[in-house]
Short mmCIF file of C-alpha atoms in Angstrom, two decimals:
data_model
loop_
_atom_site.label_atom_id
_atom_site.label_comp_id
_atom_site.label_asym_id
_atom_site.label_seq_id
_atom_site.Cartn_x
_atom_site.Cartn_y
_atom_site.Cartn_z
CA MET R 1 0.00 0.00 0.00
CA LYS R 2 2.88 2.39 0.84
CA LYS R 3 4.45 1.67 -2.56
CA LEU R 4 1.12 2.35 -4.30
CA VAL R 5 0.68 5.69 -2.49
CA ALA R 6 4.24 6.63 -3.36
CA GLY R 7 3.60 5.71 -7.01
CA ILE R 8 0.45 7.84 -7.13
CA ALA R 9 2.30 10.75 -5.55
CA VAL R 10 5.06 10.49 -8.16
CA ALA R 11 2.48 10.32 -10.95
CA LEU R 12 0.63 13.38 -9.65
CA LEU R 13 3.91 15.26 -9.39
CA ALA R 14 4.72 14.26 -12.97
CA VAL R 15 1.32 15.48 -14.13
CA THR R 16 1.87 18.79 -12.32
CA MET R 17 5.30 19.22 -13.90
CA LEU R 18 4.02 18.35 -17.36
CA GLY R 19 1.27 20.93 -16.97
CA PRO R 20 -1.59 19.24 -18.86
CA SER R 21 -3.74 22.32 -18.56
CA ASP R 22 -1.26 24.32 -20.65
CA GLY R 23 -0.94 21.59 -23.27
CA TYR R 24 -4.65 20.94 -23.66
CA ALA R 25 -5.72 24.55 -23.40
CA LYS R 26 -4.49 24.93 -26.99
CA LYS R 27 -7.26 22.60 -28.22
CA THR R 28 -9.95 24.68 -29.89
CA SER R 29 -12.43 22.04 -30.98
CA VAL R 30 -14.54 19.40 -29.29
CA ALA R 31 -13.65 16.96 -32.08
CA GLU R 32 -9.92 17.37 -31.42
CA ILE R 33 -10.45 16.89 -27.69
CA ASP R 34 -12.55 13.80 -28.40
CA LYS R 35 -9.62 12.41 -30.40
CA GLN R 36 -7.32 13.04 -27.45
CA LEU R 37 -9.85 11.41 -25.10
CA LYS R 38 -10.07 8.38 -27.39
CA LYS R 39 -6.29 8.09 -27.43
CA LEU R 40 -6.20 8.40 -23.64
CA GLN R 41 -8.85 5.70 -23.35
CA GLU R 42 -6.71 3.39 -25.49
CA GLU R 43 -3.73 4.10 -23.22
CA VAL R 44 -5.88 3.43 -20.15
CA GLN R 45 -7.00 0.10 -21.61
CA ALA R 46 -3.39 -0.79 -22.45
CA ALA R 47 -2.26 0.14 -18.92
CA LYS R 48 -5.05 -1.92 -17.38
CA ALA R 49 -4.21 -4.87 -19.64
CA ALA R 50 -0.55 -4.65 -18.63
CA GLN R 51 -1.60 -4.38 -14.99
CA GLU R 52 -3.87 -7.44 -15.25
CA LYS R 53 -1.14 -9.39 -17.05
CA ALA R 54 1.33 -8.48 -14.31
CA GLU R 55 -1.15 -9.55 -11.64
CA VAL R 56 -1.67 -12.90 -13.38
CA ARG R 57 2.08 -13.31 -13.64
CA ASN R 58 2.40 -12.43 -9.95
CA GLN R 59 -0.26 -14.95 -8.94
CA GLU R 60 1.32 -17.69 -11.06
CA ALA R 61 4.77 -17.01 -9.62
CA GLN R 62 3.36 -17.00 -6.08
CA HIS R 63 1.56 -20.29 -6.78
CA TYR R 64 4.69 -22.00 -8.10
CA LYS R 65 6.80 -20.52 -5.31
CA ASN R 66 4.43 -21.99 -2.71
CA LYS R 67 4.47 -25.34 -4.50
CA THR R 68 8.27 -25.32 -4.77
CA THR R 69 8.57 -24.36 -1.10
CA GLN R 70 6.44 -27.37 -0.19
CA ASN R 71 8.63 -29.61 -2.36
CA LEU R 72 11.73 -28.11 -0.76
CA GLN R 73 10.39 -28.91 2.69
CA TYR R 74 9.71 -32.48 1.55
CA VAL R 75 13.31 -32.77 0.30
CA LEU R 76 14.66 -31.32 3.55
CA ASP R 77 12.61 -33.84 5.51
CA GLN R 78 14.04 -36.64 3.36
CA ILE R 79 17.56 -35.31 3.95
CA ASP R 80 16.93 -35.37 7.71
CA GLN R 81 15.65 -38.95 7.45
CA VAL R 82 18.73 -40.02 5.46
CA LYS R 83 20.97 -38.26 7.96
CA GLY R 84 19.25 -40.20 10.77
CA LYS R 85 19.73 -43.48 8.93
CA MET R 86 23.37 -42.66 8.24
CA THR R 87 23.90 -41.93 11.92
CA THR R 88 22.32 -45.28 12.82
CA ILE R 89 24.43 -47.14 10.24
CA SER R 90 27.53 -45.30 11.40
CA ASP R 91 26.78 -46.47 14.95
CA GLN R 92 26.30 -50.00 13.62
CA ILE R 93 29.65 -49.84 11.81
CA ALA R 94 31.36 -48.64 14.97
CA SER R 95 29.69 -51.39 16.98
CA THR R 96 30.68 -53.99 14.37
CA GLU R 97 34.26 -52.75 14.38
CA LYS R 98 34.26 -53.07 18.18
CA SER R 99 32.81 -56.58 17.91
CA LEU R 100 35.44 -57.44 15.33
CA THR R 101 38.14 -56.27 17.71
CA GLU R 102 36.66 -58.30 20.56
CA THR R 103 36.20 -61.30 18.31
CA ALA R 104 39.77 -60.99 17.10
CA THR R 105 40.87 -61.52 20.70
CA GLU R 106 38.54 -64.50 21.03
CA LEU R 107 39.81 -65.84 17.73
CA ASP R 108 43.38 -65.54 18.93
CA ALA R 109 42.46 -67.53 22.06
CA ALA R 110 40.58 -70.16 20.04
CA GLU R 111 43.46 -70.46 17.60
CA ALA R 112 45.84 -70.89 20.57
CA ARG R 113 43.68 -73.68 21.93
CA VAL R 114 43.56 -75.35 18.53
CA GLU R 115 47.31 -75.04 18.23
CA ALA R 116 47.80 -76.52 21.73
CA ARG R 117 45.52 -79.49 20.94
CA GLU R 118 47.31 -80.04 17.68
CA LYS R 119 50.61 -80.17 19.55
CA LEU R 120 49.11 -82.61 22.10
CA LEU R 121 47.84 -84.89 19.38
CA GLU R 122 51.14 -84.66 17.52
CA SER R 123 53.05 -85.64 20.68
CA ARG R 124 50.74 -88.58 21.27
CA VAL R 125 51.23 -89.76 17.72
CA ARG R 126 54.98 -89.17 17.99
CA LEU R 127 55.15 -91.35 21.17
CA MET R 128 53.18 -94.07 19.50
CA TYR R 129 55.53 -93.89 16.55
CA THR R 130 58.66 -93.93 18.73
CA ASP R 131 57.54 -96.72 21.10
CA GLY R 132 55.83 -98.70 18.44
CA ALA R 133 52.26 -99.73 18.20
CA VAL R 134 50.80 -100.95 21.46
CA SER R 135 47.89 -103.32 21.23
CA TYR R 136 45.02 -102.49 23.52
CA LEU R 137 44.47 -106.25 23.76
CA ASP R 138 48.06 -106.83 25.02
CA VAL R 139 47.46 -104.22 27.69
CA LEU R 140 44.32 -105.98 28.86
CA LEU R 141 45.83 -109.53 28.74
CA SER R 142 48.81 -108.49 30.77
CA SER R 143 46.51 -107.73 33.72
CA LYS R 144 47.49 -109.44 37.00
CA SER R 145 43.95 -109.77 38.28
CA PHE R 146 40.37 -109.26 37.28
CA SER R 147 40.24 -105.95 39.10
CA ASP R 148 43.44 -104.90 37.37
CA PHE R 149 41.80 -105.89 34.10
CA LEU R 150 38.81 -103.66 34.84
CA ASP R 151 41.05 -100.74 35.82
CA ARG R 152 43.06 -101.16 32.64
CA ALA R 153 39.87 -101.32 30.57
CA ASP R 154 38.54 -98.11 32.17
CA SER R 155 41.87 -96.38 31.59
CA LEU R 156 41.95 -97.39 27.93
CA LYS R 157 38.37 -96.27 27.50
CA LEU R 158 39.19 -92.89 29.10
CA ILE R 159 42.20 -92.41 26.82
CA VAL R 160 40.15 -93.21 23.73
CA ASN R 161 37.37 -90.88 24.85
CA GLN R 162 39.83 -88.08 25.56
CA ASP R 163 41.34 -88.46 22.13
CA GLN R 164 37.89 -88.33 20.54
CA ASP R 165 36.95 -85.23 22.63
CA LEU R 166 40.11 -83.49 21.59
CA LEU R 167 39.37 -84.16 17.97
CA GLU R 168 35.75 -82.96 18.28
CA GLN R 169 36.70 -79.79 20.19
CA HIS R 170 39.40 -79.12 17.68
CA LYS R 171 36.93 -79.34 14.79
CA GLN R 172 34.31 -77.27 16.67
CA ASP R 173 36.76 -74.49 17.57
CA GLU R 174 37.96 -74.30 14.00
CA ALA R 175 34.37 -74.12 12.69
CA THR R 176 33.40 -71.48 15.30
CA VAL R 177 36.39 -69.33 14.42
CA VAL R 178 35.60 -69.45 10.69
CA ALA R 179 31.82 -68.86 11.09
CA LYS R 180 32.12 -65.94 13.49
CA LYS R 181 34.78 -64.29 11.39
CA GLN R 182 32.68 -64.65 8.22
CA GLU R 183 29.57 -63.32 10.01
CA LEU R 184 31.28 -60.22 11.32
CA GLU R 185 33.01 -59.52 8.03
CA GLY R 186 29.65 -59.89 6.26
CA GLN R 187 27.95 -57.47 8.68
CA TYR R 188 30.75 -54.98 8.32
CA ALA R 189 30.68 -55.14 4.52
CA GLN R 190 26.87 -54.79 4.45
CA ALA R 191 26.97 -51.77 6.74
CA LYS R 192 29.63 -50.15 4.57
CA VAL R 193 27.58 -50.72 1.41
CA LEU R 194 24.42 -49.32 3.03
CA TYR R 195 26.30 -46.28 4.29
CA THR R 196 27.67 -45.65 0.79
CA GLU R 197 24.18 -45.91 -0.71
CA LEU R 198 22.77 -43.48 1.85
CA GLU R 199 25.60 -41.07 1.17
CA ALA R 200 24.81 -41.19 -2.56
CA GLN R 201 21.10 -40.66 -1.82
CA ARG R 202 21.93 -37.70 0.40
CA SER R 203 24.06 -36.21 -2.37
CA VAL R 204 21.13 -36.42 -4.82
CA LEU R 205 18.80 -34.85 -2.27
CA LYS R 206 21.25 -32.00 -1.69
CA GLU R 207 21.26 -31.36 -5.44
CA ASN R 208 17.44 -31.30 -5.39
CA GLU R 209 17.55 -28.86 -2.50
CA ALA R 210 19.85 -26.54 -4.46
CA GLU R 211 17.51 -26.70 -7.49
CA LYS R 212 14.47 -25.84 -5.33
CA GLN R 213 16.32 -22.91 -3.78
CA GLU R 214 17.19 -21.61 -7.25
CA LEU R 215 13.55 -21.94 -8.35
CA ILE R 216 12.31 -20.07 -5.28
CA ALA R 217 14.82 -17.28 -5.98
CA TYR R 218 13.57 -17.14 -9.59
CA TYR R 219 9.92 -16.90 -8.51
CA ASP R 220 10.80 -14.24 -5.95
CA LYS R 221 12.34 -12.21 -8.77
CA GLU R 222 9.20 -12.74 -10.91
CA ILE R 223 6.99 -11.55 -8.04
CA GLN R 224 9.16 -8.49 -7.47
CA GLU R 225 9.19 -7.57 -11.16
CA SER R 226 5.42 -8.02 -11.54
CA ASP R 227 4.86 -5.89 -8.43
CA GLY R 228 6.98 -3.20 -10.02
CA ILE R 229 4.93 -3.35 -13.25
CA THR R 230 1.66 -3.12 -11.28
CA GLU R 231 2.86 -0.05 -9.38
CA GLU R 232 4.11 1.52 -12.60
CA GLN R 233 0.72 1.00 -14.27
CA ASP R 234 -1.07 2.36 -11.19
CA ALA R 235 0.93 5.55 -11.46
CA LYS R 236 0.27 5.73 -15.20
CA LEU R 237 -3.48 5.30 -14.68
CA VAL R 238 -3.46 8.18 -12.20
CA GLU R 239 -1.61 10.34 -14.72
CA LEU R 240 -4.03 9.42 -17.52
CA ALA R 241 -7.01 10.15 -15.26
CA SER R 242 -5.60 13.60 -14.54
CA GLN R 243 -5.12 14.27 -18.25
CA ARG R 244 -8.63 13.02 -19.00
CA SER R 245 -10.09 15.29 -16.31
CA GLU R 246 -8.33 18.28 -17.83
CA LEU R 247 -9.56 17.39 -21.32
CA GLU R 248 -13.14 16.97 -20.07
CA ARG R 249 -12.92 20.37 -18.39
CA GLN R 250 -11.72 21.97 -21.62
CA LYS R 251 -14.42 20.16 -23.57
CA ASP R 252 -17.18 21.32 -21.19
CA LYS R 253 -15.86 24.86 -21.43
CA ILE R 254 -15.96 24.79 -25.25
CA LYS R 255 -19.44 23.23 -25.27
CA ALA R 256 -20.68 25.84 -22.81
CA GLN R 257 -19.37 28.58 -25.09
CA GLU R 258 -21.02 26.94 -28.10
CA ALA R 259 -24.31 26.53 -26.21
CA ALA R 260 -24.19 30.16 -25.11
CA ALA R 261 -23.65 31.21 -28.72
CA LYS R 262 -26.57 29.03 -29.83
CA ALA R 263 -28.77 30.48 -27.12
CA LYS R 264 -27.84 34.00 -28.15
CA ALA R 265 -28.56 33.23 -31.80
CA ALA R 266 -31.87 31.65 -30.85
CA LYS R 267 -32.87 34.69 -28.79
CA GLU R 268 -32.12 36.96 -31.69
CA ALA R 269 -34.07 34.72 -34.08
CA ALA R 270 -37.00 34.55 -31.66
CA ALA R 271 -37.25 38.34 -31.55
CA LYS R 272 -37.69 38.44 -35.33
CA ARG R 273 -40.33 35.72 -35.60
CA ALA R 274 -43.97 36.58 -36.08
CA LYS R 275 -46.29 36.36 -33.07
CA SER R 276 -48.54 34.05 -35.08
CA ASN R 277 -46.17 31.18 -34.42
CA HIS R 278 -46.97 31.41 -30.70
CA SER R 279 -50.65 30.50 -31.00
CA SER R 280 -52.09 26.98 -30.89
CA SER R 281 -51.83 25.19 -34.16
CA SER R 282 -52.51 21.79 -35.63
CA SER R 283 -50.18 22.31 -38.57
CA SER R 284 -47.31 20.00 -39.52
CA TYR R 285 -43.82 21.15 -38.55
CA ALA R 286 -40.63 19.75 -40.08
CA GLY R 287 -38.13 21.95 -38.22
CA GLY R 288 -36.44 25.27 -38.91
CA ASN R 289 -32.89 26.59 -38.77
CA GLY R 290 -32.50 26.57 -34.98
CA PRO R 291 -29.59 24.94 -33.10
CA PHE R 292 -31.65 22.05 -31.63
CA LEU R 293 -32.88 18.83 -33.21
CA LEU R 294 -36.57 17.98 -33.22
CA PRO R 295 -37.01 15.65 -30.24
CA VAL R 296 -39.50 13.41 -32.12
CA GLY R 297 -38.87 14.14 -35.79
CA SER R 298 -41.29 15.72 -38.28
CA VAL R 299 -44.61 15.60 -36.40
CA ARG R 300 -47.90 17.37 -35.86
CA ILE R 301 -47.99 20.23 -33.33
CA THR R 302 -51.14 19.97 -31.24
CA SER R 303 -50.55 23.01 -29.01
CA GLY R 304 -48.03 25.83 -29.41
CA TYR R 305 -46.29 28.15 -27.00
CA GLY R 306 -48.38 30.93 -25.43
CA LYS R 307 -51.65 31.58 -23.59
CA ARG R 308 -54.52 29.16 -24.11
CA THR R 309 -57.49 27.54 -22.45
CA HIS R 310 -56.18 24.65 -20.39
CA PRO R 311 -57.51 21.37 -21.89
CA VAL R 312 -57.85 19.69 -18.48
CA THR R 313 -58.80 22.43 -16.00
CA GLY R 314 -60.57 24.66 -18.55
CA GLU R 315 -58.74 27.70 -17.19
CA VAL R 316 -58.82 30.56 -19.75
CA GLY R 317 -55.62 32.46 -20.58
CA LYS R 318 -53.42 29.86 -18.98
CA MET R 319 -49.80 30.19 -20.20
CA HIS R 320 -48.57 27.11 -22.12
CA THR R 321 -44.81 27.11 -21.54
CA GLY R 322 -43.84 24.72 -24.31
CA VAL R 323 -44.91 22.97 -27.50
CA ASP R 324 -46.97 19.76 -27.65
CA PHE R 325 -46.10 17.23 -30.35
CA GLY R 326 -48.86 14.73 -31.11
CA VAL R 327 -47.16 11.32 -31.15
CA PRO R 328 -48.34 7.78 -30.33
CA GLN R 329 -47.60 6.14 -26.99
CA GLY R 330 -44.03 4.75 -26.83
CA THR R 331 -42.49 7.00 -29.50
CA ASP R 332 -38.73 7.49 -29.02
CA ILE R 333 -37.77 10.89 -27.64
CA HIS R 334 -34.33 12.22 -28.65
CA ALA R 335 -32.08 14.73 -26.89
CA ALA R 336 -32.28 18.06 -28.75
CA ASP R 337 -28.55 18.53 -28.11
CA ALA R 338 -25.69 17.16 -25.99
CA GLY R 339 -25.77 17.94 -22.29
CA THR R 340 -26.10 16.67 -18.73
CA VAL R 341 -29.31 15.22 -17.28
CA LEU R 342 -30.65 17.37 -14.40
CA VAL R 343 -34.03 15.65 -13.82
CA ALA R 344 -35.17 12.10 -14.68
CA GLU R 345 -38.26 11.37 -12.56
CA TRP R 346 -41.89 12.30 -11.84
CA TRP R 347 -42.19 16.10 -11.81
CA SER R 348 -45.52 17.52 -10.76
CA GLY R 349 -47.99 18.10 -13.62
CA TYR R 350 -45.35 17.10 -16.19
CA GLY R 351 -45.68 13.47 -15.06
CA TYR R 352 -42.50 11.56 -15.75
CA CYS R 353 -40.06 14.16 -17.01
CA VAL R 354 -36.44 14.62 -18.21
CA ILE R 355 -34.55 17.93 -18.12
CA ILE R 356 -31.19 18.36 -19.84
CA ASP R 357 -28.68 21.15 -19.17
CA HIS R 358 -26.93 22.18 -22.43
CA GLY R 359 -24.68 24.80 -20.86
CA GLY R 360 -24.88 28.59 -21.08
CA GLY R 361 -28.04 28.57 -18.94
CA VAL R 362 -30.05 26.70 -21.61
CA TRP R 363 -32.23 23.71 -20.64
CA THR R 364 -34.64 21.49 -22.54
CA LEU R 365 -37.60 19.76 -20.87
CA TYR R 366 -39.43 16.61 -22.04
CA GLY R 367 -42.73 15.92 -20.25
CA HIS R 368 -45.51 13.31 -19.98
CA ILE R 369 -43.13 10.38 -20.56
CA ARG R 370 -44.75 6.97 -20.17
CA GLU R 371 -44.21 5.04 -16.95
CA GLY R 372 -40.93 3.13 -17.20
CA GLY R 373 -40.01 5.06 -20.35
CA ILE R 374 -37.09 7.11 -18.98
CA LYS R 375 -33.80 5.81 -20.48
CA VAL R 376 -31.30 8.10 -18.69
CA SER R 377 -30.36 9.00 -15.12
CA VAL R 378 -29.46 12.18 -13.24
CA GLY R 379 -25.88 13.30 -13.88
CA GLU R 380 -25.56 11.28 -17.08
CA LYS R 381 -24.00 12.99 -20.10
CA VAL R 382 -26.08 12.51 -23.23
CA SER R 383 -25.19 13.10 -26.85
CA ARG R 384 -27.13 14.98 -29.50
CA GLY R 385 -29.94 12.79 -30.88
CA GLN R 386 -29.57 10.10 -28.18
CA VAL R 387 -32.80 8.32 -27.21
CA ILE R 388 -33.56 9.52 -23.69
CA ALA R 389 -37.20 8.41 -23.18
CA GLU R 390 -40.48 7.19 -24.72
CA SER R 391 -43.61 9.34 -25.04
CA GLY R 392 -46.66 8.71 -22.89
CA ALA R 393 -49.60 10.34 -21.12
CA THR R 394 -48.49 10.76 -17.50
CA GLY R 395 -49.25 13.87 -15.47
CA ARG R 396 -51.96 16.40 -16.39
CA VAL R 397 -52.89 15.37 -19.96
CA THR R 398 -55.81 14.37 -22.15
CA GLY R 399 -53.85 11.92 -24.30
CA PRO R 400 -50.38 10.74 -25.29
CA HIS R 401 -48.02 13.44 -26.60
CA LEU R 402 -44.63 15.05 -25.90
CA HIS R 403 -44.54 18.37 -24.07
CA PHE R 404 -41.25 20.05 -25.06
CA GLU R 405 -39.81 23.19 -23.45
CA VAL R 406 -36.72 25.37 -23.82
CA ARG R 407 -35.68 27.32 -20.74
CA VAL R 408 -33.07 30.06 -20.58
CA ASP R 409 -31.76 30.88 -17.10
CA GLY R 410 -34.62 28.81 -15.71
CA LYS R 411 -37.40 30.71 -17.54
CA PRO R 412 -39.42 29.10 -20.37
CA VAL R 413 -39.09 30.68 -23.85
CA ASP R 414 -40.69 29.89 -27.20
CA PRO R 415 -39.05 26.62 -28.34
CA MET R 416 -39.79 27.15 -32.04
CA PRO R 417 -36.84 29.41 -32.89
CA TYR R 418 -34.53 26.84 -31.32
CA LEU R 419 -35.69 23.97 -33.54
#
């Protein structure tokens, strides 16, 4: 909002410095001013189009920025998850390395036991080889008694069992050493592979994060540029509005001068006309050389300007302040000249009525309009010949017609010289 106010202030200052009133004061014709107004209108439309385009661009950039921000947050969440997994795997690797160290000690002890058993077995075999083969049967038969025989049998059995246990333990220790070593090496290798994969995944995610950050920066730039265009067009619209206001003022001034000249010419023409034109007449009238258009075309005049017997009240010598044109209900009524609508409503005995100010103190009045037949509103600018209403029979009347008046400085005058 502060930027907009600043833009408007700059535009107003620019308008003041340019001095539109000096530039447009040189225009001497309504047609030339209308051309300038048309050109200004085209510039206004172009500025509004540029403004709307910038706003659309701004909205699109904001939309994609929001979407990219959401995607960025998703990527950051994934990065956090990968970091957590990597921490867990790193802990697992450290734990496995510790287990490998501990197992290495156990392996050393197991290998020492295996080596000791191997030496024991080798010595036993070496003794058997040195002393020669000893038959278990000879040992038993050389017993001195039955109890000695049993003792020797138990001893032989114990020796055989010990040898078998040594062999089994030797095989088991060797198998345990190999299995545990393979298991730990497998766990370690798997953890290393998983850590490497997570590291690669994290690298890809970091690249995605960088791309999202670049996109957000791009959309921020788009939003900033479109904001600048919008503010620029706001300032331009203010400047164009100021120029248009000045042109309208010059145009109204010229039209007022023209209307005043027309009124003066009409007054002079009215002074020269014969008094016979003021009386009631049922003749046909096609229009004269006055400045105003006929409001309903070439029609029959049913009552002229001047004193008459009122057709409704019967009052004798009642002043008729306008001219009555006999037209059917619903006939289009046209503005006699360009101007501004002063009245567009029910107005006493006139029924529904429209009054137009043409400048220079000259008004035209259109009375007895049908209900719902008014086509203009108060304050509206109308053009010469524009349809402003439809004829009717509202107010104090005996039948459908148009009551038309011309007023100068608020006072009714004979309309005929003006038509």
